XYZ file of C-alpha atoms in Angstrom:
561
model
C 48.330 97.896 44.490
C 45.549 98.457 46.966
C 42.382 97.845 45.004
C 38.972 99.048 46.033
C 37.245 95.702 45.743
C 33.717 97.106 46.083
C 32.167 97.845 42.733
C 30.969 101.429 42.628
C 29.279 103.921 40.328
C 32.591 105.058 38.866
C 33.344 101.465 37.860
C 29.969 101.102 36.158
C 30.386 104.307 34.180
C 33.974 103.393 33.252
C 32.963 99.935 32.042
C 30.135 101.353 29.927
C 32.414 104.037 28.481
C 35.077 101.470 27.613
C 32.542 99.204 25.898
C 30.993 102.076 23.953
C 34.351 103.484 22.860
C 35.588 100.015 21.896
C 32.534 99.395 19.744
C 32.827 102.753 17.989
C 36.519 102.195 17.244
C 35.886 98.719 15.852
C 32.946 99.937 13.773
C 35.089 102.736 12.344
C 37.774 100.188 11.528
C 35.190 97.963 9.834
C 33.679 100.707 7.690
C 37.101 102.132 6.904
C 37.955 99.109 4.732
C 36.849 98.028 1.270
C 36.165 94.505 2.597
C 33.473 95.448 5.136
C 30.799 93.456 3.261
C 32.865 90.255 3.016
C 32.494 87.436 5.559
C 36.271 87.616 6.082
C 38.721 90.465 5.653
C 41.981 91.159 3.889
C 43.693 91.147 7.274
C 42.143 87.908 8.515
C 40.572 85.269 6.302
C 40.940 82.301 8.624
C 38.163 79.748 8.111
C 35.417 82.322 7.542
C 34.577 80.924 4.099
C 34.343 77.417 5.562
C 32.016 78.596 8.340
C 29.835 80.302 5.740
C 29.632 77.145 3.614
C 28.763 75.080 6.701
C 26.111 77.578 7.805
C 24.507 77.448 4.358
C 24.462 73.636 4.546
C 22.801 73.796 7.975
C 20.204 76.215 6.663
C 19.501 73.914 3.675
C 19.409 70.771 5.820
C 22.342 69.334 3.882
C 25.304 67.401 5.352
C 28.640 69.172 5.671
C 31.828 67.091 5.880
C 29.554 64.058 6.487
C 28.260 65.920 9.609
C 31.347 64.670 11.437
C 32.773 66.645 14.400
C 35.874 67.618 12.445
C 35.545 71.254 13.520
C 34.095 73.005 16.547
C 30.532 73.919 15.495
C 29.923 77.229 17.256
C 30.492 79.757 14.481
C 28.650 77.762 11.803
C 25.533 77.503 13.970
C 25.830 81.150 15.024
C 25.902 82.224 11.374
C 23.022 79.928 10.441
C 20.858 81.395 13.231
C 21.721 85.084 12.912
C 23.091 85.383 9.387
C 19.894 86.339 7.591
C 20.028 85.095 4.003
C 23.741 84.268 4.376
C 24.632 86.435 1.411
C 26.605 89.650 1.185
C 26.719 92.160 2.689
C 27.830 90.611 5.983
C 28.271 94.008 7.618
C 25.502 93.431 10.163
C 27.083 90.220 11.421
C 30.455 91.917 11.582
C 28.935 94.679 13.706
C 27.674 91.945 16.036
C 31.226 90.637 16.286
C 32.453 94.184 16.948
C 29.946 94.292 19.801
C 31.247 91.018 21.202
C 34.804 92.307 21.002
C 33.743 95.497 22.788
C 32.029 93.395 25.463
C 35.348 91.600 25.945
C 36.867 94.916 27.029
C 34.045 95.449 29.523
C 34.362 91.931 30.939
C 38.113 92.395 31.220
C 37.700 95.636 33.165
C 35.092 94.054 35.439
C 37.270 91.045 36.163
C 40.294 93.187 36.967
C 38.353 95.422 39.338
C 37.740 92.455 41.621
C 41.386 92.651 42.731
C 43.325 95.338 40.864
C 43.287 99.096 41.349
C 41.102 101.332 39.229
C 44.197 102.686 37.453
C 45.423 99.204 36.518
C 41.995 98.027 35.354
C 41.433 101.156 33.279
C 44.904 101.138 31.716
C 44.845 97.444 30.795
C 41.320 97.681 29.379
C 42.190 100.781 27.354
C 45.151 98.977 25.817
C 42.850 96.095 24.876
C 40.285 98.529 23.468
C 42.915 100.101 21.187
C 44.674 96.881 20.139
C 45.074 96.462 16.375
C 44.942 92.688 16.855
C 41.512 92.965 18.472
C 40.353 95.099 15.536
C 41.425 92.283 13.213
C 39.590 89.634 15.233
C 36.432 91.746 15.505
C 36.035 92.343 11.763
C 36.184 88.770 10.440
C 33.567 86.061 11.009
C 35.851 83.615 12.785
C 36.016 82.000 16.233
C 38.257 84.349 18.144
C 36.044 87.403 18.814
C 33.104 85.500 20.373
C 35.472 83.020 22.017
C 37.502 85.721 23.742
C 34.291 87.432 24.905
C 33.059 84.202 26.500
C 36.437 83.316 28.000
C 36.931 86.813 29.419
C 33.426 86.821 30.858
C 34.051 83.435 32.447
C 37.342 84.601 33.956
C 35.651 87.694 35.385
C 33.065 85.432 37.007
C 35.817 83.150 38.338
C 37.549 86.090 39.988
C 34.472 87.756 41.463
C 32.791 84.631 42.842
C 35.727 82.446 43.917
C 35.736 78.658 44.329
C 32.959 78.762 46.977
C 30.599 80.548 44.579
C 26.857 80.126 44.759
C 25.068 77.453 42.792
C 23.688 79.932 40.268
C 27.138 81.368 39.634
C 28.573 77.858 39.269
C 25.989 76.942 36.631
C 26.413 80.264 34.802
C 30.174 79.746 34.795
C 29.784 76.278 33.320
C 27.426 77.619 30.664
C 29.973 80.257 29.600
C 32.694 77.626 29.437
C 30.386 75.291 27.518
C 29.685 77.916 24.867
C 33.404 78.702 24.648
C 34.100 74.983 24.198
C 31.799 74.910 21.164
C 34.035 77.559 19.603
C 37.473 76.236 20.601
C 37.587 72.600 21.699
C 40.897 72.997 23.537
C 39.066 75.271 25.991
C 38.119 72.179 28.002
C 41.791 71.920 28.931
C 41.789 75.442 30.326
C 38.609 74.749 32.295
C 40.285 71.739 33.907
C 43.387 73.780 34.772
C 41.546 76.728 36.301
C 39.157 74.538 38.309
C 42.020 72.451 39.699
C 43.813 75.688 40.604
C 40.730 76.945 42.445
C 40.365 73.669 44.312
C 44.021 73.811 45.322
C 43.568 77.331 46.689
C 40.528 76.241 48.690
C 41.901 72.840 49.677
C 40.830 73.343 53.302
C 37.209 73.793 52.221
C 36.895 71.169 49.504
C 33.498 70.104 50.825
C 32.105 73.401 49.536
C 34.326 73.986 46.498
C 34.184 70.532 44.875
C 30.379 70.392 44.418
C 30.477 73.852 42.814
C 33.214 72.767 40.435
C 31.212 69.666 39.521
C 28.132 71.817 38.903
C 30.144 73.978 36.501
C 31.405 70.902 34.666
C 27.875 69.496 34.482
C 26.629 72.742 32.946
C 29.476 72.652 30.411
C 28.530 69.103 29.415
C 24.828 69.967 29.158
C 25.553 72.933 26.887
C 27.673 70.675 24.661
C 25.299 67.691 24.797
C 23.105 68.449 21.733
C 26.198 68.720 19.555
C 27.743 65.649 21.201
C 24.694 63.508 20.420
C 24.373 64.845 16.877
C 28.068 64.193 16.238
C 27.911 60.719 17.815
C 25.092 59.680 15.490
C 27.022 60.936 12.457
C 30.254 59.182 13.468
C 28.505 55.861 14.122
C 26.834 56.091 10.715
C 30.155 56.947 9.055
C 31.913 54.058 10.798
C 29.261 51.422 10.146
C 27.244 52.279 7.019
C 28.767 51.970 3.556
C 27.863 54.885 1.263
C 27.172 52.275 -1.429
C 27.497 48.470 -1.496
C 30.889 47.020 -2.406
C 30.463 45.390 -5.873
C 32.036 42.014 -5.108
C 29.793 40.242 -7.644
C 31.131 40.499 -11.176
C 34.460 42.043 -10.191
C 37.645 40.603 -11.688
C 39.763 39.418 -10.038
C 37.221 37.907 -7.675
C 37.396 38.391 -3.916
C 37.549 35.220 -1.856
C 35.054 34.908 1.035
C 37.869 35.386 3.560
C 39.084 38.513 1.750
C 35.540 39.888 1.802
C 35.358 39.280 5.554
C 38.709 41.034 5.996
C 37.487 44.058 4.043
C 34.291 44.243 6.111
C 36.402 44.280 9.280
C 37.545 47.741 8.229
C 35.414 50.806 9.040
C 32.703 51.332 6.427
C 34.207 54.587 5.129
C 37.545 52.882 4.380
C 36.244 49.882 2.456
C 35.554 51.229 -1.028
C 38.955 52.835 -1.496
C 40.820 49.754 -0.307
C 38.605 47.517 -2.453
C 39.537 49.477 -5.571
C 43.240 49.662 -4.722
C 43.687 45.985 -3.846
C 41.617 44.835 -6.817
C 43.811 46.906 -9.107
C 47.048 45.621 -7.532
C 46.065 41.963 -7.770
C 44.739 42.391 -11.326
C 47.992 44.019 -12.441
C 49.848 41.062 -10.962
C 47.889 38.763 -13.308
C 46.143 36.836 -10.542
C 42.507 35.775 -10.627
C 41.625 35.975 -6.922
C 42.088 38.448 -4.070
C 42.948 36.880 -0.714
C 42.952 38.282 2.839
C 46.749 38.391 2.735
C 46.649 40.733 -0.272
C 44.593 43.315 1.621
C 46.719 43.037 4.746
C 49.924 43.292 2.717
C 48.832 46.539 1.058
C 47.824 48.048 4.384
C 50.990 46.977 6.189
C 53.579 47.631 3.495
C 52.076 50.572 1.614
C 50.612 52.486 4.563
C 51.912 50.910 7.761
C 48.459 51.208 9.297
C 45.211 49.273 9.377
C 42.171 51.591 9.383
C 40.362 52.009 12.698
C 36.952 53.568 13.406
C 36.729 57.239 14.318
C 36.170 58.151 17.958
C 32.422 58.432 18.442
C 32.223 60.731 21.465
C 33.398 64.316 21.800
C 32.340 67.554 23.464
C 33.524 69.552 20.469
C 35.872 68.282 17.767
C 37.834 65.078 17.182
C 40.521 66.727 15.042
C 43.080 67.402 17.786
C 45.283 64.405 16.984
C 45.420 65.319 13.297
C 46.442 68.857 14.221
C 49.132 67.499 16.542
C 50.599 65.455 13.710
C 50.434 68.230 11.108
C 51.763 70.979 13.369
C 54.693 68.930 14.678
C 55.890 67.654 11.325
C 59.485 68.822 10.935
C 58.815 70.234 7.465
C 56.388 72.695 9.086
C 57.615 76.283 9.522
C 55.688 76.855 12.736
C 52.381 77.936 11.207
C 49.610 76.032 9.484
C 50.933 73.228 7.293
C 49.534 70.314 5.290
C 52.947 68.847 4.466
C 52.409 65.731 6.583
C 49.419 64.757 4.400
C 51.774 63.971 1.520
C 52.588 60.288 1.129
C 54.283 58.019 -1.395
C 51.303 58.295 -3.741
C 50.565 62.046 -3.834
C 52.106 65.365 -2.899
C 49.755 67.645 -0.928
C 46.565 65.616 -1.524
C 43.241 66.741 -0.043
C 42.520 65.109 3.302
C 40.515 61.874 2.980
C 39.375 59.555 5.760
C 39.537 56.647 3.313
C 43.278 57.125 2.804
C 45.002 55.041 5.523
C 47.967 57.419 5.802
C 45.552 60.266 6.598
C 43.393 58.189 8.909
C 46.482 57.239 10.898
C 47.194 60.927 11.519
C 43.570 61.528 12.516
C 43.355 58.592 14.927
C 46.952 58.359 16.148
C 48.452 61.752 15.442
C 49.481 62.147 19.081
C 51.712 59.085 18.754
C 53.189 60.457 15.524
C 53.955 63.803 17.181
C 55.538 62.170 20.242
C 57.666 59.967 18.003
C 58.942 63.091 16.249
C 59.861 64.641 19.595
C 61.663 61.489 20.758
C 63.573 60.913 17.534
C 64.441 64.526 16.634
C 64.418 66.594 19.844
C 66.717 69.388 18.669
C 64.764 69.931 15.431
C 61.495 69.852 17.382
C 62.698 72.549 19.789
C 63.675 74.683 16.802
C 60.141 74.213 15.473
C 58.681 75.126 18.878
C 60.725 78.338 18.863
C 59.314 79.202 15.430
C 55.785 78.661 16.764
C 56.446 80.976 19.702
C 57.840 83.642 17.369
C 54.543 83.631 15.465
C 52.647 83.777 18.755
C 54.705 86.800 19.809
C 53.995 88.575 16.520
C 50.301 88.643 17.431
C 50.828 89.282 21.129
C 52.957 92.399 20.507
C 50.911 93.951 17.701
C 50.426 97.715 17.820
C 47.539 100.064 18.453
C 44.881 101.862 16.488
C 43.730 101.415 12.912
C 47.250 102.032 11.591
C 48.916 99.494 13.916
C 51.166 102.039 15.631
C 54.152 101.895 15.777
C 54.484 99.095 13.177
C 52.315 100.513 10.404
C 50.384 98.606 7.748
C 53.280 96.812 6.093
C 52.020 93.360 7.030
C 52.375 89.653 6.363
C 49.406 87.334 6.727
C 50.219 83.664 7.158
C 47.764 80.911 6.207
C 44.549 80.940 8.318
C 46.048 83.635 10.540
C 45.768 87.342 11.219
C 48.128 89.836 9.633
C 51.238 90.703 11.653
C 54.110 93.114 10.970
C 56.229 92.109 7.997
C 59.223 93.678 9.753
C 59.156 93.366 13.520
C 60.632 95.945 15.883
C 62.946 94.325 18.414
C 62.846 97.439 20.590
C 59.041 97.389 20.677
C 58.846 93.670 21.435
C 61.438 93.836 24.204
C 59.770 96.884 25.751
C 56.204 95.583 25.669
C 57.013 92.001 26.611
C 59.482 93.135 29.258
C 56.916 95.426 30.881
C 54.309 92.690 30.646
C 56.556 90.089 32.268
C 57.620 92.473 35.057
C 54.046 93.494 35.744
C 52.737 89.924 35.791
C 55.393 88.932 38.322
C 54.389 91.883 40.514
C 50.704 91.102 40.053
C 51.143 87.408 40.833
C 53.027 88.245 44.024
C 50.097 90.415 45.109
C 47.437 87.892 44.094
C 46.014 90.057 41.297
C 46.703 88.006 38.168
C 46.625 84.282 38.957
C 43.815 83.374 36.548
C 45.202 85.538 33.749
C 48.635 84.048 34.348
C 47.076 80.619 33.837
C 45.408 81.898 30.661
C 48.721 83.071 29.228
C 50.465 79.835 30.232
C 47.700 77.784 28.616
C 47.929 79.775 25.390
C 51.688 79.221 25.292
C 51.197 75.495 25.891
C 48.621 75.237 23.085
C 50.979 77.109 20.761
C 53.921 74.805 21.461
C 51.769 71.687 21.130
C 49.862 72.763 18.009
C 50.279 75.518 15.412
C 52.052 78.799 16.017
C 49.468 81.465 15.228
C 49.588 85.227 15.635
C 45.858 85.022 16.396
C 46.650 82.778 19.347
C 48.904 85.516 20.656
C 46.115 88.047 20.089
C 43.791 86.083 22.373
C 46.480 86.196 25.087
C 46.729 90.002 24.964
C 44.554 90.607 28.057
C 47.192 88.905 30.214
C 49.971 90.938 28.598
C 48.121 94.223 29.043
C 47.383 93.439 32.679
C 51.120 92.977 33.163
C 51.936 96.211 31.327
C 49.410 98.144 33.425
C 50.799 96.724 36.673
C 54.347 97.592 35.598
C 53.305 101.154 34.724
C 51.615 101.527 38.104
C 54.782 100.286 39.786
C 56.889 102.838 37.889
C 54.457 105.693 38.471
C 54.244 104.962 42.190
C 57.992 105.549 42.393
C 57.947 108.695 40.289
C 57.135 110.972 43.200
C 55.572 114.231 42.069
C 55.609 113.026 38.461
C 53.054 110.262 39.076
C 49.999 112.347 38.161
C 51.690 113.683 35.032
C 52.743 110.221 33.903
C 49.168 108.949 34.125
C 47.960 112.015 32.247
C 50.561 111.414 29.547
C 49.355 107.819 29.156
C 45.749 109.004 28.917
C 46.693 111.608 26.317
C 48.518 108.983 24.252
C 45.434 106.746 24.300
C 43.213 109.637 23.195
C 45.595 110.498 20.359
C 45.598 106.886 19.119
C 41.801 106.861 19.188
C 41.632 110.172 17.321
C 44.099 108.860 14.738
C 41.549 106.161 13.919
C 39.345 108.871 12.440
C 41.896 109.394 9.654
C 41.288 106.114 7.770
C 37.541 106.780 8.104
C 37.784 109.556 5.525
C 39.217 107.210 2.892
C 38.552 103.441 2.690
C 41.544 101.352 3.736
C 42.778 99.520 0.632
C 45.650 97.095 1.138
C 47.471 95.639 -1.854
C 47.906 91.868 -1.450
C 50.802 89.920 -2.951
C 50.647 86.118 -2.573
C 53.755 84.062 -1.962
C 54.976 81.936 -4.905
C 52.810 78.880 -5.503
C 49.980 80.104 -3.283
C 46.411 79.772 -4.587
C 44.868 83.222 -4.761
C 41.701 84.312 -6.503
C 38.171 85.693 -6.375
C 35.467 84.074 -4.231
C 32.242 85.485 -5.703
C 30.159 83.060 -3.624
C 31.219 85.070 -0.559
C 30.806 88.639 -1.808
C 31.357 90.773 -4.872
C 35.027 91.677 -5.159
C 36.075 89.273 -2.395
C 39.202 87.197 -2.808
C 40.559 84.205 -0.949
C 44.056 82.925 -0.402
C 45.175 79.531 0.893
C 48.659 80.583 2.001
C 50.928 83.457 2.930
C 50.427 86.934 1.506
C 52.095 90.283 2.086
C 49.985 93.399 2.523
C 50.838 97.040 1.990
C 48.776 100.228 1.594
C 47.882 100.822 -2.042
C 49.364 104.143 -3.227
C 46.752 106.888 -3.721
C 45.680 107.378 -7.330
């Protein structure tokens, strides 16, 4: 690998061609489906309907989820600004997302050309351009397409400018990371990792590198600051202001002054529910007065937790601890699960901050998850393996509109992208093996350090939180870099066959792209079958003919009439 590190005219033309071809392929994929006007798609529903509801609330000036920072806000604000009337058809917005996904390919190529050969950069970027997983992400109004564009652009800037980058580059880098953080809150963790890595590499020149890193972090914070202040105000209000006064006067049994003080020591949002529960318990016991001990007894014996205020400061979302608890519950199968929300009172209740068992998971979910790991290590490692299997199903997805070589026999897990219903061991071993070999070669030659960190971070997030195929899809650039490096290694040792091998790879890519024209002639119509017990039905508020599903579904091409 002897890259030409100077950017030249050929690189510019190649990047533009890759972006243009990527956009065309994604647009063809979008218009080749019956769900092109929906905010989501049959292949990937995710939280698109939630983002749409939030965007409509923003547009109407109405609160959404009490305006709390439960979710990263980026997509909701993006839709509210650029979504027009926020009614179907959503095709224009989806084309914007297709453009962002195409830009990801261009950023990826540009970042690779800083260190890798033209052949490696072109091969890896072509694989990303043709990835079925990227088609899925580009055609649903969810976080991943814009997030991956921002993250890939930031990584390209990291590679080209280095830790001693100019002040303008440092601020631009922080701005990209700040926008990415508003889409995926865990991105702050990756920023910390990659900046520490850069400082380690330039440890002999920290006087130059550290101020640049701090400038990037300052820009990230400034980009996030409006949301941080808005969220802080909402959390303080939620913690301290009762939605309506507690009706102590006239209630039977009466609340003693000390019991009233004890109730007011709880966060405002938790008071009404506990007031009703304790009043009912004491009344059923035939007593005429509620004492402090009654409230404390219910909290300690029924819930094992005394409500605490929500954290008031965040750069993105405060839901990470809840996700840790839910995703590491041993009844979870590796994907999204709400099983840990069930308690002694209800099975699968809706999440409520006023329910102490739920609030405990929200405020102390990290402790709950660590306790599970300590007490049941073997079961937890089995769960972690299941998460990684889901990650791999997205990482090793096929190519083109028909998901070659897997086909369109798919399974879509809750809030995830569709992945092959029947995986091919040969395909997975081949692709992942080539990727691993190539990444080792690339790391030894200093080509792939940042992308290696990206892949490692994605694996860490998967093990710690939910196992999602879409998480694997966002790690595909690192895999394809490895595959391209491995192919270059093989071709370089093929002697006279090297030119023919590259031509064969190019021909295969062209054939996959041409195959995408087939579905264009007839809209792609996948028949969806929900798993038993899964809620499945029309969502007319999204678009005519749209349906939503809260759990797992299987997908298969509908037979021609």
